[in-house]
Coordinates of C-alpha atoms in Angstrom, one line a residue:
X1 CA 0.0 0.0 0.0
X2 CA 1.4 3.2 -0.9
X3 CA 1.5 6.3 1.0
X4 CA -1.7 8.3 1.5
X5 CA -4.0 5.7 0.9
X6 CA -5.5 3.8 3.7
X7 CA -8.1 0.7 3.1
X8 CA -10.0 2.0 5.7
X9 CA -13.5 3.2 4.9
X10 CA -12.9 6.9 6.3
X11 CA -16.0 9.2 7.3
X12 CA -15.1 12.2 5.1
X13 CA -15.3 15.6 6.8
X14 CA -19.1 17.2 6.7
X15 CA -20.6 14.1 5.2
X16 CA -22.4 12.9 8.2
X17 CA -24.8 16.1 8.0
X18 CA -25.0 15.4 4.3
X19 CA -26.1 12.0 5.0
X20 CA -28.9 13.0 7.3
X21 CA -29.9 15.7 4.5
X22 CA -30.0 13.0 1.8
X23 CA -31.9 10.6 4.4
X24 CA -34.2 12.5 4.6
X25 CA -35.0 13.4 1.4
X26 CA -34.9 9.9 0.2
X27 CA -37.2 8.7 3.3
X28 CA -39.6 11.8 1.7
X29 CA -38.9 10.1 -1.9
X30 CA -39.9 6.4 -0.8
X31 CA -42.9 8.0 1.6
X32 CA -44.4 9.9 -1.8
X33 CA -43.5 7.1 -4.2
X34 CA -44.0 4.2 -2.6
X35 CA -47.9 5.3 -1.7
X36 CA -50.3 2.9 -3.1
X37 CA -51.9 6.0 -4.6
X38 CA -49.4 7.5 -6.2
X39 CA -48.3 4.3 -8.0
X40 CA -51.6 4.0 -9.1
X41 CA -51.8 7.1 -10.6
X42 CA -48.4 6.6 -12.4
X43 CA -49.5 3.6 -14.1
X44 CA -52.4 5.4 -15.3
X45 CA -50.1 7.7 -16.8
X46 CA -47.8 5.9 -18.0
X47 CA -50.1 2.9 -20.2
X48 CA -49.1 3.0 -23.8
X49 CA -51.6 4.8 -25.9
X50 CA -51.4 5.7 -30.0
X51 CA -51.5 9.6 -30.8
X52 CA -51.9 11.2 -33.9
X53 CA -50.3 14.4 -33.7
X54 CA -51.0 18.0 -36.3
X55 CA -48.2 16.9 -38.6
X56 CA -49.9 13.6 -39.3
X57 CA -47.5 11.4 -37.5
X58 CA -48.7 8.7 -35.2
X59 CA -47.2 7.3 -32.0
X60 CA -47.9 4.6 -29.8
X61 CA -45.8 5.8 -27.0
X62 CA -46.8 5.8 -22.3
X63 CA -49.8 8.8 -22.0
X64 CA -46.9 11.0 -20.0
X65 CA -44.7 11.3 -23.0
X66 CA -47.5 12.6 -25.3
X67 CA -48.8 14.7 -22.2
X68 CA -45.0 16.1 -22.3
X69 CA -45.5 16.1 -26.1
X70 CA -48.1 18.4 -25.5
X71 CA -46.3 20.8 -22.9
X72 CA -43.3 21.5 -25.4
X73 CA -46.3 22.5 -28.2
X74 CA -47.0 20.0 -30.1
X75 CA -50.6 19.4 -31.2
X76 CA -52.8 16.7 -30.5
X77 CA -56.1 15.9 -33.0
X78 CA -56.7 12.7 -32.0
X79 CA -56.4 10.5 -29.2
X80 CA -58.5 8.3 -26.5
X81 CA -61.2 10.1 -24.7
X82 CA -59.6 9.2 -21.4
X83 CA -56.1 10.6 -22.7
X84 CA -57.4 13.7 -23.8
X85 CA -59.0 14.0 -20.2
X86 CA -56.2 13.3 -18.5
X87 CA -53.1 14.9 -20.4
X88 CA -54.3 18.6 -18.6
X89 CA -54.1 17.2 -15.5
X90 CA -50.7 15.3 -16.0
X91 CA -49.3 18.6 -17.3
X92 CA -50.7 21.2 -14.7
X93 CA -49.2 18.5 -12.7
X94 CA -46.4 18.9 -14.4
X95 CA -46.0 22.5 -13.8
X96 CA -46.7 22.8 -10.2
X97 CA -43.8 20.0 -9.8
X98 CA -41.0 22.6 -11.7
X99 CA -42.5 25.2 -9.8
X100 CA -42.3 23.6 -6.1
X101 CA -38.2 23.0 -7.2
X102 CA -37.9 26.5 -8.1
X103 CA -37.5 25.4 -11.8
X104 CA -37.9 27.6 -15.1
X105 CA -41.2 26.7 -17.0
X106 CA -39.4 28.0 -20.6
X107 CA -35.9 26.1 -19.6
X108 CA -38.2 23.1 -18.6
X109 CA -39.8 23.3 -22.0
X110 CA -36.5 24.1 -23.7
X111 CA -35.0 20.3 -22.1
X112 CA -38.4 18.4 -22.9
X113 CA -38.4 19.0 -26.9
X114 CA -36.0 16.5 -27.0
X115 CA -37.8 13.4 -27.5
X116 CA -34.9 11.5 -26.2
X117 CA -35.8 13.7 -22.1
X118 CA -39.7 12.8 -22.4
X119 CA -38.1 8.6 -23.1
X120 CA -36.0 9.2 -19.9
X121 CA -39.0 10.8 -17.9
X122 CA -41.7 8.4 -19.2
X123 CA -39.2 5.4 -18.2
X124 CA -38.7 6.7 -14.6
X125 CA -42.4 7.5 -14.3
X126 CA -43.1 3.9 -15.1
X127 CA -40.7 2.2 -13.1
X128 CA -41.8 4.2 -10.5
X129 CA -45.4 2.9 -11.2
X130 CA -44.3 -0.8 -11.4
X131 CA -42.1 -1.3 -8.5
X132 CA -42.1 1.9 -6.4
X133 CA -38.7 3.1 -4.6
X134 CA -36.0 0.7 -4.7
X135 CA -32.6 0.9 -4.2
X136 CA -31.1 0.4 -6.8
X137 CA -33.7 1.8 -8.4
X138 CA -35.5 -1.4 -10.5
X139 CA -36.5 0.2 -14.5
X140 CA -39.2 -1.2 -16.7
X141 CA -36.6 -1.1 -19.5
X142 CA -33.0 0.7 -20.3
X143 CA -32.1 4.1 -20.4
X144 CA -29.0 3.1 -22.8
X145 CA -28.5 0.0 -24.8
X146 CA -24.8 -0.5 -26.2
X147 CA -25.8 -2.3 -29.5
X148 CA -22.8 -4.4 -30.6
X149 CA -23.5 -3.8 -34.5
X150 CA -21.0 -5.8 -36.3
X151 CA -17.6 -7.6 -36.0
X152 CA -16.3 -6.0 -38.6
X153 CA -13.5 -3.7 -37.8
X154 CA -10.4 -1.9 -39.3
X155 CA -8.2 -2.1 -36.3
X156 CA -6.2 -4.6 -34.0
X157 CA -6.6 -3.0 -30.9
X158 CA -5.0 -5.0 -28.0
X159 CA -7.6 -5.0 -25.3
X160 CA -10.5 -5.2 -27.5
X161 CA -13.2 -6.2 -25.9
X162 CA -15.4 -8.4 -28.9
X163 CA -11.8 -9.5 -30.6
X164 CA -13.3 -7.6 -33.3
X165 CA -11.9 -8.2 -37.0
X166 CA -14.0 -10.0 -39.6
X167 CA -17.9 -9.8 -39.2
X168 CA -19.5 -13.4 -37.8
X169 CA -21.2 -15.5 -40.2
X170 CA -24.3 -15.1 -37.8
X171 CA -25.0 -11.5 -37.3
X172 CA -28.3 -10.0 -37.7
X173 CA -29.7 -8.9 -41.0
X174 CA -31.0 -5.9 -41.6
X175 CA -34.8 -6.6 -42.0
X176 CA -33.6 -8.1 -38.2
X177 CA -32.0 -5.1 -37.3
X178 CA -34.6 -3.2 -37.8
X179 CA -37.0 -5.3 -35.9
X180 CA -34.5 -4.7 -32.8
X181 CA -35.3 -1.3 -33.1
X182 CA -38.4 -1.4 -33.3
X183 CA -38.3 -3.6 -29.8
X184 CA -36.6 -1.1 -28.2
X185 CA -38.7 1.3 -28.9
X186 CA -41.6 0.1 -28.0
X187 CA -39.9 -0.8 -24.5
X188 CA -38.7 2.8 -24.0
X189 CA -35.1 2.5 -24.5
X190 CA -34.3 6.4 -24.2
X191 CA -30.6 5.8 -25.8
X192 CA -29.1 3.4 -28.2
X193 CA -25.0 3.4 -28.9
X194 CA -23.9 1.3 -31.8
X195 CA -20.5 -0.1 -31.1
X196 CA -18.9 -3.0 -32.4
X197 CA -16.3 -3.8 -33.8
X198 CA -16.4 -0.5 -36.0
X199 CA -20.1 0.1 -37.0
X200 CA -19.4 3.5 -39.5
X201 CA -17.8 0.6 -42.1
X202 CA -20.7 -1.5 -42.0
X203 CA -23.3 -1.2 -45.1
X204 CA -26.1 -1.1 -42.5
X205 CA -25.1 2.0 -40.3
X206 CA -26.8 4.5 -42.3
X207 CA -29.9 3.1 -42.5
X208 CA -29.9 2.1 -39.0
X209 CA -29.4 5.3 -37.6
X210 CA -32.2 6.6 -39.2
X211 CA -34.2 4.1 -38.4
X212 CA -33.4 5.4 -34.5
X213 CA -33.5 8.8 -35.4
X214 CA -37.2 8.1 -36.2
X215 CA -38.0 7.0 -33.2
X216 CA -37.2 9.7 -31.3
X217 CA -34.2 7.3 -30.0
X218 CA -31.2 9.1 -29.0
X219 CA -28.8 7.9 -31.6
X220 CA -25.3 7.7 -30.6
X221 CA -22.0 5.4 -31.9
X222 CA -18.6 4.5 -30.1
X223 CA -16.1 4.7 -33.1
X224 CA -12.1 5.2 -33.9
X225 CA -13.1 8.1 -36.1
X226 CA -11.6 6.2 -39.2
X227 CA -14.2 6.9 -41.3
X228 CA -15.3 10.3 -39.6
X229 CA -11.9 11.8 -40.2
X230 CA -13.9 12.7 -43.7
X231 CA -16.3 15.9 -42.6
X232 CA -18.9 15.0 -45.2
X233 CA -19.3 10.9 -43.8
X234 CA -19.7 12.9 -40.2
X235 CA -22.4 15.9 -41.8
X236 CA -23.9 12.8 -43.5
X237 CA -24.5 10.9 -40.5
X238 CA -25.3 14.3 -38.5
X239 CA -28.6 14.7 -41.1
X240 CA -29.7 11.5 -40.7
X241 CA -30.2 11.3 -37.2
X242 CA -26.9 11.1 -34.7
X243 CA -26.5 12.6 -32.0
X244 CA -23.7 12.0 -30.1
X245 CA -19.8 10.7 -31.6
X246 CA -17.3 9.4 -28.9
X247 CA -13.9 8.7 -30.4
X248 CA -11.6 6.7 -29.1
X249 CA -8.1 8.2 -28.5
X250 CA -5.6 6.8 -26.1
X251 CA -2.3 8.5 -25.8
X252 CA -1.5 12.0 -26.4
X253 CA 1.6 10.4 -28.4
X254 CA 0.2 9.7 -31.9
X255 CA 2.6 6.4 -32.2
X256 CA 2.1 5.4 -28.8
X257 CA -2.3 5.2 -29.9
X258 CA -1.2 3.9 -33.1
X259 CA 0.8 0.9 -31.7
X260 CA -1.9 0.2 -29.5
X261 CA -4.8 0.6 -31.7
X262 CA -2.5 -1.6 -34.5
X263 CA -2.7 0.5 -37.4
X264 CA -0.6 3.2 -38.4
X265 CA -2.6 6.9 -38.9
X266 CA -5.4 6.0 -36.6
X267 CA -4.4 8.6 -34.2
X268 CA -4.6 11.1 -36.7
X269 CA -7.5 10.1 -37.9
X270 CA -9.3 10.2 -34.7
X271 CA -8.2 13.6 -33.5
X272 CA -9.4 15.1 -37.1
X273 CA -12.7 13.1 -36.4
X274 CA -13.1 15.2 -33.1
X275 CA -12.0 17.9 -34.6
X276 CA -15.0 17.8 -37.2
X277 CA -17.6 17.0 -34.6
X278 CA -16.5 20.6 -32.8
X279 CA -16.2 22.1 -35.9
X280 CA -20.1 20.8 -37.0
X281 CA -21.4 21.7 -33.1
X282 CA -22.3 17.7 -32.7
X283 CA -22.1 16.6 -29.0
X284 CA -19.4 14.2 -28.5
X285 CA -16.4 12.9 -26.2
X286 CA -12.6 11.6 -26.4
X287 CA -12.8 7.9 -24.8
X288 CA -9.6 7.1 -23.1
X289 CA -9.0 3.7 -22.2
X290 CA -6.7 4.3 -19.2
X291 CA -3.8 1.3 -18.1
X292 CA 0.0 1.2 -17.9
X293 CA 0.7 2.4 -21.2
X294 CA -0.7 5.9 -20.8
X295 CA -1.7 6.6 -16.8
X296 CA 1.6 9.0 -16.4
X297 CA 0.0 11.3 -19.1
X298 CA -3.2 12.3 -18.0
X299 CA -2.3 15.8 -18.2
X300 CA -1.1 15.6 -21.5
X301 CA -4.3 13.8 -22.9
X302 CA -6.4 16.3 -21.4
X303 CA -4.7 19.2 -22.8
X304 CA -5.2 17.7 -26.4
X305 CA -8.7 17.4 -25.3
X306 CA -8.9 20.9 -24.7
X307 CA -6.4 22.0 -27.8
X308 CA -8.8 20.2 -30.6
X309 CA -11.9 21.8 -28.7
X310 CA -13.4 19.4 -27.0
X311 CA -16.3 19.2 -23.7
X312 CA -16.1 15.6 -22.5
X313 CA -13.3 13.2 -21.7
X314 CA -14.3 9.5 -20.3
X315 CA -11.6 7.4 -19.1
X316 CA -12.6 3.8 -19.3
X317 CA -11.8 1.3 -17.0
X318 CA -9.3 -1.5 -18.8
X319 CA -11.4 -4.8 -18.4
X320 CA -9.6 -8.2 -18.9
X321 CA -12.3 -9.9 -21.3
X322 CA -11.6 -10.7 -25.2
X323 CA -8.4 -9.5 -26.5
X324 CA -8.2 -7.7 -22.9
X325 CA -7.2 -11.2 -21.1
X326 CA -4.1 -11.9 -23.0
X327 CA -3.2 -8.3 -21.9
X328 CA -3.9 -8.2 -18.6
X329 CA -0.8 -6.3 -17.2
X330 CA -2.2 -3.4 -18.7
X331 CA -5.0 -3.3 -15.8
X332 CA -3.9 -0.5 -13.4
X333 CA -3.7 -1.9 -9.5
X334 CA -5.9 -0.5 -6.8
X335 CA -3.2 2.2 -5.6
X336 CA -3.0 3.4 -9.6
X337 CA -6.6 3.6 -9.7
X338 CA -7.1 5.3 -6.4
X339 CA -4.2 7.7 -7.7
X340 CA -5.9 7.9 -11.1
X341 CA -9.8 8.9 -10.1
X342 CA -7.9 11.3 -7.5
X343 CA -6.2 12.8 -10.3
X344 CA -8.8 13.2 -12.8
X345 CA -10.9 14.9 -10.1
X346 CA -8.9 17.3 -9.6
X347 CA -7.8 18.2 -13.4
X348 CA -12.3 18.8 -13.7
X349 CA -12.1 21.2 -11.0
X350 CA -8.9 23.0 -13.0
X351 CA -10.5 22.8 -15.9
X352 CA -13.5 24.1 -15.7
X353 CA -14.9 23.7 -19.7
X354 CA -14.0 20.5 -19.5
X355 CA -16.4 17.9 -18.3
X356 CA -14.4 14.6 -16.9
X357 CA -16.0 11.3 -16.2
X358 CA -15.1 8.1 -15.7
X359 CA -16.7 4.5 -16.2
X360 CA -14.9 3.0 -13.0
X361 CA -18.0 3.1 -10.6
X362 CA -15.5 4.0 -7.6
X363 CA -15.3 7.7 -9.2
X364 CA -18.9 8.0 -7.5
X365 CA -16.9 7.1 -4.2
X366 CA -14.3 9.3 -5.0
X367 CA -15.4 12.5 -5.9
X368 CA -17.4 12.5 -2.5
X369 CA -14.5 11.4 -0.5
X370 CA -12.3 14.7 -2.0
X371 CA -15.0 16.9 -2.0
X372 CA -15.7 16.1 1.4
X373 CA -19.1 14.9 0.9
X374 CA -20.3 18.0 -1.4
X375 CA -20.3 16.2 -4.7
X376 CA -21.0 12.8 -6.2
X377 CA -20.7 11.1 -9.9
X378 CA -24.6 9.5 -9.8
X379 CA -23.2 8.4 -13.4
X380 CA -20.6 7.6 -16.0
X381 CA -21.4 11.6 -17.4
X382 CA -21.5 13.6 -14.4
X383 CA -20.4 15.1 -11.4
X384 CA -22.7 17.4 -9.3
X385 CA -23.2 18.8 -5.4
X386 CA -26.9 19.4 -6.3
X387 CA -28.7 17.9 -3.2
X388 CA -31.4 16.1 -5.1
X389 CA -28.3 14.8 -7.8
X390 CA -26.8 13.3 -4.5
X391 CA -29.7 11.4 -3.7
X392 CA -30.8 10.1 -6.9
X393 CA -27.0 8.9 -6.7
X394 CA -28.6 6.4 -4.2
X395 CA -31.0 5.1 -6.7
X396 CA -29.0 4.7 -9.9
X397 CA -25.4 5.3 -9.0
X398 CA -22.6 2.6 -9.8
X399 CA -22.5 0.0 -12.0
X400 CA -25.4 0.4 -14.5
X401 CA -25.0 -3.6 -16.0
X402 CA -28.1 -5.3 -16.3
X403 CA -29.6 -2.4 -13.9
X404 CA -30.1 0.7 -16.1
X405 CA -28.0 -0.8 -19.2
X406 CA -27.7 -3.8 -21.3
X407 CA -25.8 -4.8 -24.2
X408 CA -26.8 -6.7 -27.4
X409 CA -23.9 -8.9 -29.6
X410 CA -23.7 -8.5 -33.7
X411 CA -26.0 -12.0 -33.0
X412 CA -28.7 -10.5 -31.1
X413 CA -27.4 -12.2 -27.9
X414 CA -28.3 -9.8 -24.9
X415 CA -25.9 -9.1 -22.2
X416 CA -25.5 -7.2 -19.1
X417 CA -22.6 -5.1 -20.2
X418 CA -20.5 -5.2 -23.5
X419 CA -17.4 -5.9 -21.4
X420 CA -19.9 -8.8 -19.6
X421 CA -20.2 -12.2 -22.5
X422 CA -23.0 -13.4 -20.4
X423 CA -25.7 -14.1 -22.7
X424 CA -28.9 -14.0 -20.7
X425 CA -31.2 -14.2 -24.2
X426 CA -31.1 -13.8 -27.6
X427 CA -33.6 -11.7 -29.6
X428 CA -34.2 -13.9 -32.9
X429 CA -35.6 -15.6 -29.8
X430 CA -37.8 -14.1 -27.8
X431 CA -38.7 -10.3 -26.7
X432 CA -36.2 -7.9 -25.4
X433 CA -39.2 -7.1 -22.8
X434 CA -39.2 -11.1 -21.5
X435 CA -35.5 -10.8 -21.6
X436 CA -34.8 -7.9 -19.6
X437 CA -38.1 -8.4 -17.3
X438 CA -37.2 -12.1 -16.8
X439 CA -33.0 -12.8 -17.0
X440 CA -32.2 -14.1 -13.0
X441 CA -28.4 -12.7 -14.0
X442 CA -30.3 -8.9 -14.3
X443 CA -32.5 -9.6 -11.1
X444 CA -28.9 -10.3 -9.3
X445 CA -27.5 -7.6 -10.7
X446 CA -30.7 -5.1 -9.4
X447 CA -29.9 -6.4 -6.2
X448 CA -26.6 -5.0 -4.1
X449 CA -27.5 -8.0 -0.6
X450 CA -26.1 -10.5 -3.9
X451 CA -22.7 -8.7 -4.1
X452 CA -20.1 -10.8 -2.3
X453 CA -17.0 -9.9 -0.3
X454 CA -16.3 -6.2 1.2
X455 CA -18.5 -4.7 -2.3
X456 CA -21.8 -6.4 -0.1
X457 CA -21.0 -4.4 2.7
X458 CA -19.1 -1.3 1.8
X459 CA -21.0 2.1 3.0
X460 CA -20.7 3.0 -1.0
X461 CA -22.3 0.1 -2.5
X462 CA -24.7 2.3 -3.3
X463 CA -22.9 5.1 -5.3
X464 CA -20.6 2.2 -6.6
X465 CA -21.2 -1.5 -6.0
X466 CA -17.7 -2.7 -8.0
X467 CA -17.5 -2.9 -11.9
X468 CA -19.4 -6.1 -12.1
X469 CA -17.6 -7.1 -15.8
X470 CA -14.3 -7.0 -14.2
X471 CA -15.4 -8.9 -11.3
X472 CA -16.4 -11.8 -13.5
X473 CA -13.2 -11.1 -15.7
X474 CA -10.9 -11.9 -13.2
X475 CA -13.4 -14.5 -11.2
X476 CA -15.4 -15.5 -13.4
X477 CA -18.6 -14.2 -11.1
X478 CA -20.1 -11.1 -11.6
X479 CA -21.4 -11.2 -8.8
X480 CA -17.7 -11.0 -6.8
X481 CA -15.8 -8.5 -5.3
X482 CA -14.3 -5.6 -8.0
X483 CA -10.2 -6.7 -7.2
X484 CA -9.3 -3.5 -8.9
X485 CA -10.6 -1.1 -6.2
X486 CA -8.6 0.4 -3.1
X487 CA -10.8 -1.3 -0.5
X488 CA -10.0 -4.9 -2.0
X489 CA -6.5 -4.3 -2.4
X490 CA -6.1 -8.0 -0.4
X491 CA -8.1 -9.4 -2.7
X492 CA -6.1 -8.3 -5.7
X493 CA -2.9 -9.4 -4.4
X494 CA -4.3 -12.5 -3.5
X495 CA -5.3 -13.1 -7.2
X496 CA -1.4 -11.7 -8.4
X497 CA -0.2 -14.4 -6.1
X498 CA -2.0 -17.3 -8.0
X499 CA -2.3 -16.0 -11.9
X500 CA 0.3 -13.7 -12.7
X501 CA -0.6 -11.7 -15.4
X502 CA 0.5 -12.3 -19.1
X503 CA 2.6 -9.8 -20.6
X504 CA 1.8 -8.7 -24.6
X505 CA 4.9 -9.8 -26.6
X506 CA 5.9 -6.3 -28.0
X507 CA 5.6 -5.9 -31.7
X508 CA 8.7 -5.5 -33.9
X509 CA 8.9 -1.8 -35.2
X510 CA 6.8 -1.0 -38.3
X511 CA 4.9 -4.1 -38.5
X512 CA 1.9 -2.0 -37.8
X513 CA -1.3 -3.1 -40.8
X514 CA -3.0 -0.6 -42.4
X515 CA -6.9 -0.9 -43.5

């Protein structure tokens, strides 16, 4: 154990007050929420009903997303009696909620035109309905599925998760493809990422996104920014529907990203990506997969982040799964990590414009332990000391696998996470409803009393609960302990002591491919 880092859970100076706060605005949460009453209500307002809207579009979508249709503008000519009874009420009910949280009415409106917000509201509201105020909180269906879209993939990266390279003779057709969205969207998915392998070089990608794109889906994809480096692909792909581009860059040292993406140019190609998604105003973020190779230049990523113009940086965790577990010294240890999340911390409140995240669920844990209990990461995208932030944190913080997140394979196979190859269905199957309602992995996952070792008990479980991939990645349970964080440091030496971890052979100099 290194200096400055103690294993002991500490109580962190003015968090005991903030813990009675947040009690009792949770115990005022569950007390409103969990009243037989009000859950009735919600499933009134959140059974699906078909709209036909002034612009002649129809949409069978929960009553509270057309009623929030409705409060942006949007006119209604015709709809079920009882819905157009009831839509008033849900939005004057609306209004005196923004007003009782000393809200803006026009910002509120402003948020709610995006189709993708009324999705995230409408999903809440019905979980709400369904199962009341759990913690975790349980959802009716996803706020973000991570849609492996193909196999195919220009790159060799070493810690690639799928082994990506040539597409699998069973992936899904496109007449199936589309049928997955349609699936998701009539469960509510508010987000869907395609991923892969590389999804921009797949002959379906277009036409996908726009499928999602009409569904009021927030469309988003996780690429290398190959293809992207070419402005009109990224203007192309802006019309038809996407949202959000996260490239993937992972040294500030162009042959250092190069040699461990495997292809020569990639890291040029990925910064000129980003550099067309600022220059086009699309949303987007630098993904970072942080380990040995690049944890000594934080800094230095983060000012390229900032030189090419960009608002979000997320360091991923390094998970040993597919290429990942023949590379396994590349993981960071628990005093590296606990250094790391430290580090990046600090460097968001230096850098103000610059929003920094992190997938490792202990960054929750983190960023209340240095703020001294005034701030929390409730997510992967966010850091906040908002009260109300800090106690949702309670309901959806931490690992989101299987829980508020699922991921489906170039097959259709559905898993918890795409770092997680635990099939728990597969959609040329059966429903992505009876999968994600029925899966006992996702029930175990929902439930933090089936976590084993210290992540069962830890006073943060809550915020955090472990990285459940890289507990089955090094135990084969996803249920176990997370070995990679500070308060399991035994555990991880334990497991160096029995499996020593294997060491990449280093390439020979310019034997990098090209695509």
């Amino acid at each position: 154990m290194s200096e400055g880092f103690s294993p002991v859970v500490e109580d962190v100076s003015g968090e005991k007050k903030e813990k009675g706060d947040i009690g009792r605005l949770l115990a005022g949460i569950r007390f409103i929420f969990n009243n037989p009453v009000t859950k009735a209500s919600l499933r009134l307002a959140t059974r699906t009903v078909r709209v036909r809207y002034a612009d002649g579009t129809e949409k069978e979508a929960p009553l509270i997303y057309h009623a929030l249709s409705a409060f942006v503008g949007e006119q209604i000519v015709q709809c079920p009696l009882s819905a157009r009874f009831l839509i008033p009420i849900i939005n004057k009910t609306i209004e005196v909620g923004i007003k009782f949280l000393h809200g803006d009415i026009d910002e509120a409106r402003k948020s709610i035109k995006d189709p993708t917000i009324r999705r995230g509201v409408a999903l809440v509201m019905k979980g709400l309905g369904l199962y009341g105020v759990t913690v975790p909180q349980k959802m009716p269906a996803p706020f973000l599925i991570v849609w492996n879209f193909t196999n195919m993939c220009n790159l060799r990266c070493i810690h690639c998760y799928q082994r990506a390279g040539a597409p699998t003779p069973d992936e899904l057709s496109l007449e199936e493809k589309l049928r997955v969205v349609d699936e998701l969207d009539r469960a509510g998915v508010a987000s869907i990422a395609l991923s892969g392998g590389e999804p921009t070089i797949h002959p379906h990608f277009h036409r996908v996104v726009r499928e999602i794109a009409s569904r009021g889906i927030h469309a988003a994809v996780a690429t290398n920014g190959w293809v992207f480096a070419n402005i009109n692909e990224l203007a192309k792909a802006k019309e038809e529907g996407l949202k959000y581009v996260e490239v993937s860059i992972d040294s500030a040292d162009p042959d250092k990203h190069d040699k461990f993406r495997g292809v020569k140019g990639s890291w040029e190609r990925a910064v000129k990506a980003l550099e067309n998604a600022v220059k086009l105003g699309m949303d987007h973020g630098m993904a970072v997969t942080i380990t040995k190779l690049n944890i000594g230049e934080v800094k230095e990523i983060l000012d390229l982040a900032e030189e090419i113009g960009v608002k979000r940086v997320i360091f991923f965790n390094f998970v040993p799964t597919g290429r990942g577990l023949e590379n396994m010294w590349l993981d960071l240890d628990p005093v590296e990590r606990e250094k790391f999340l430290r580090e990046i911390y600090t460097e968001m409140k230096r850098r103000p414009g610059l929003q920094i995240v992190s997938t490792a669920p202990q960054y929750g844990r983190v960023a209340l332990q240095v703020s001294g209990g005034q701030e929390v990461a409730p997510t992967h995208f966010a850091v906040s000391g908002d009260p109300i932030v800090k106690a949702v944190a309670e309901f959806v913080g931490g690992c989101g696998a299987g829980r508020i997140y699922a991921a489906i394979e170039p097959n259709g196979d559905v898993v918890p996470c795409v770092f997680l190859p635990l099939a728990v269905g597969n959609l040329r199957k059966q429903s992505f409803w009876d999968i994600w309602t029925k899966s006992k992995l996702f029930e175990d996952l929902r439930d933090r009393d089936k976590l084993k070792g210290f992540c069962r008990v830890c006073p943060y479980r809550n915020i955090c609960g472990g990285c459940r991939a890289r507990a089955y990645g090094y135990y084969g349970d996803p249920l176990a302990p997370d070995p990679g964080c500070i308060y399991n440091l035994k555990d991880w030496n334990e497991l160096q002591a029995k499996a020593p971890r294997v060491r990449l052979a280093e390439q020979p100099s310019g034997q990098q491919s090209s695509p």
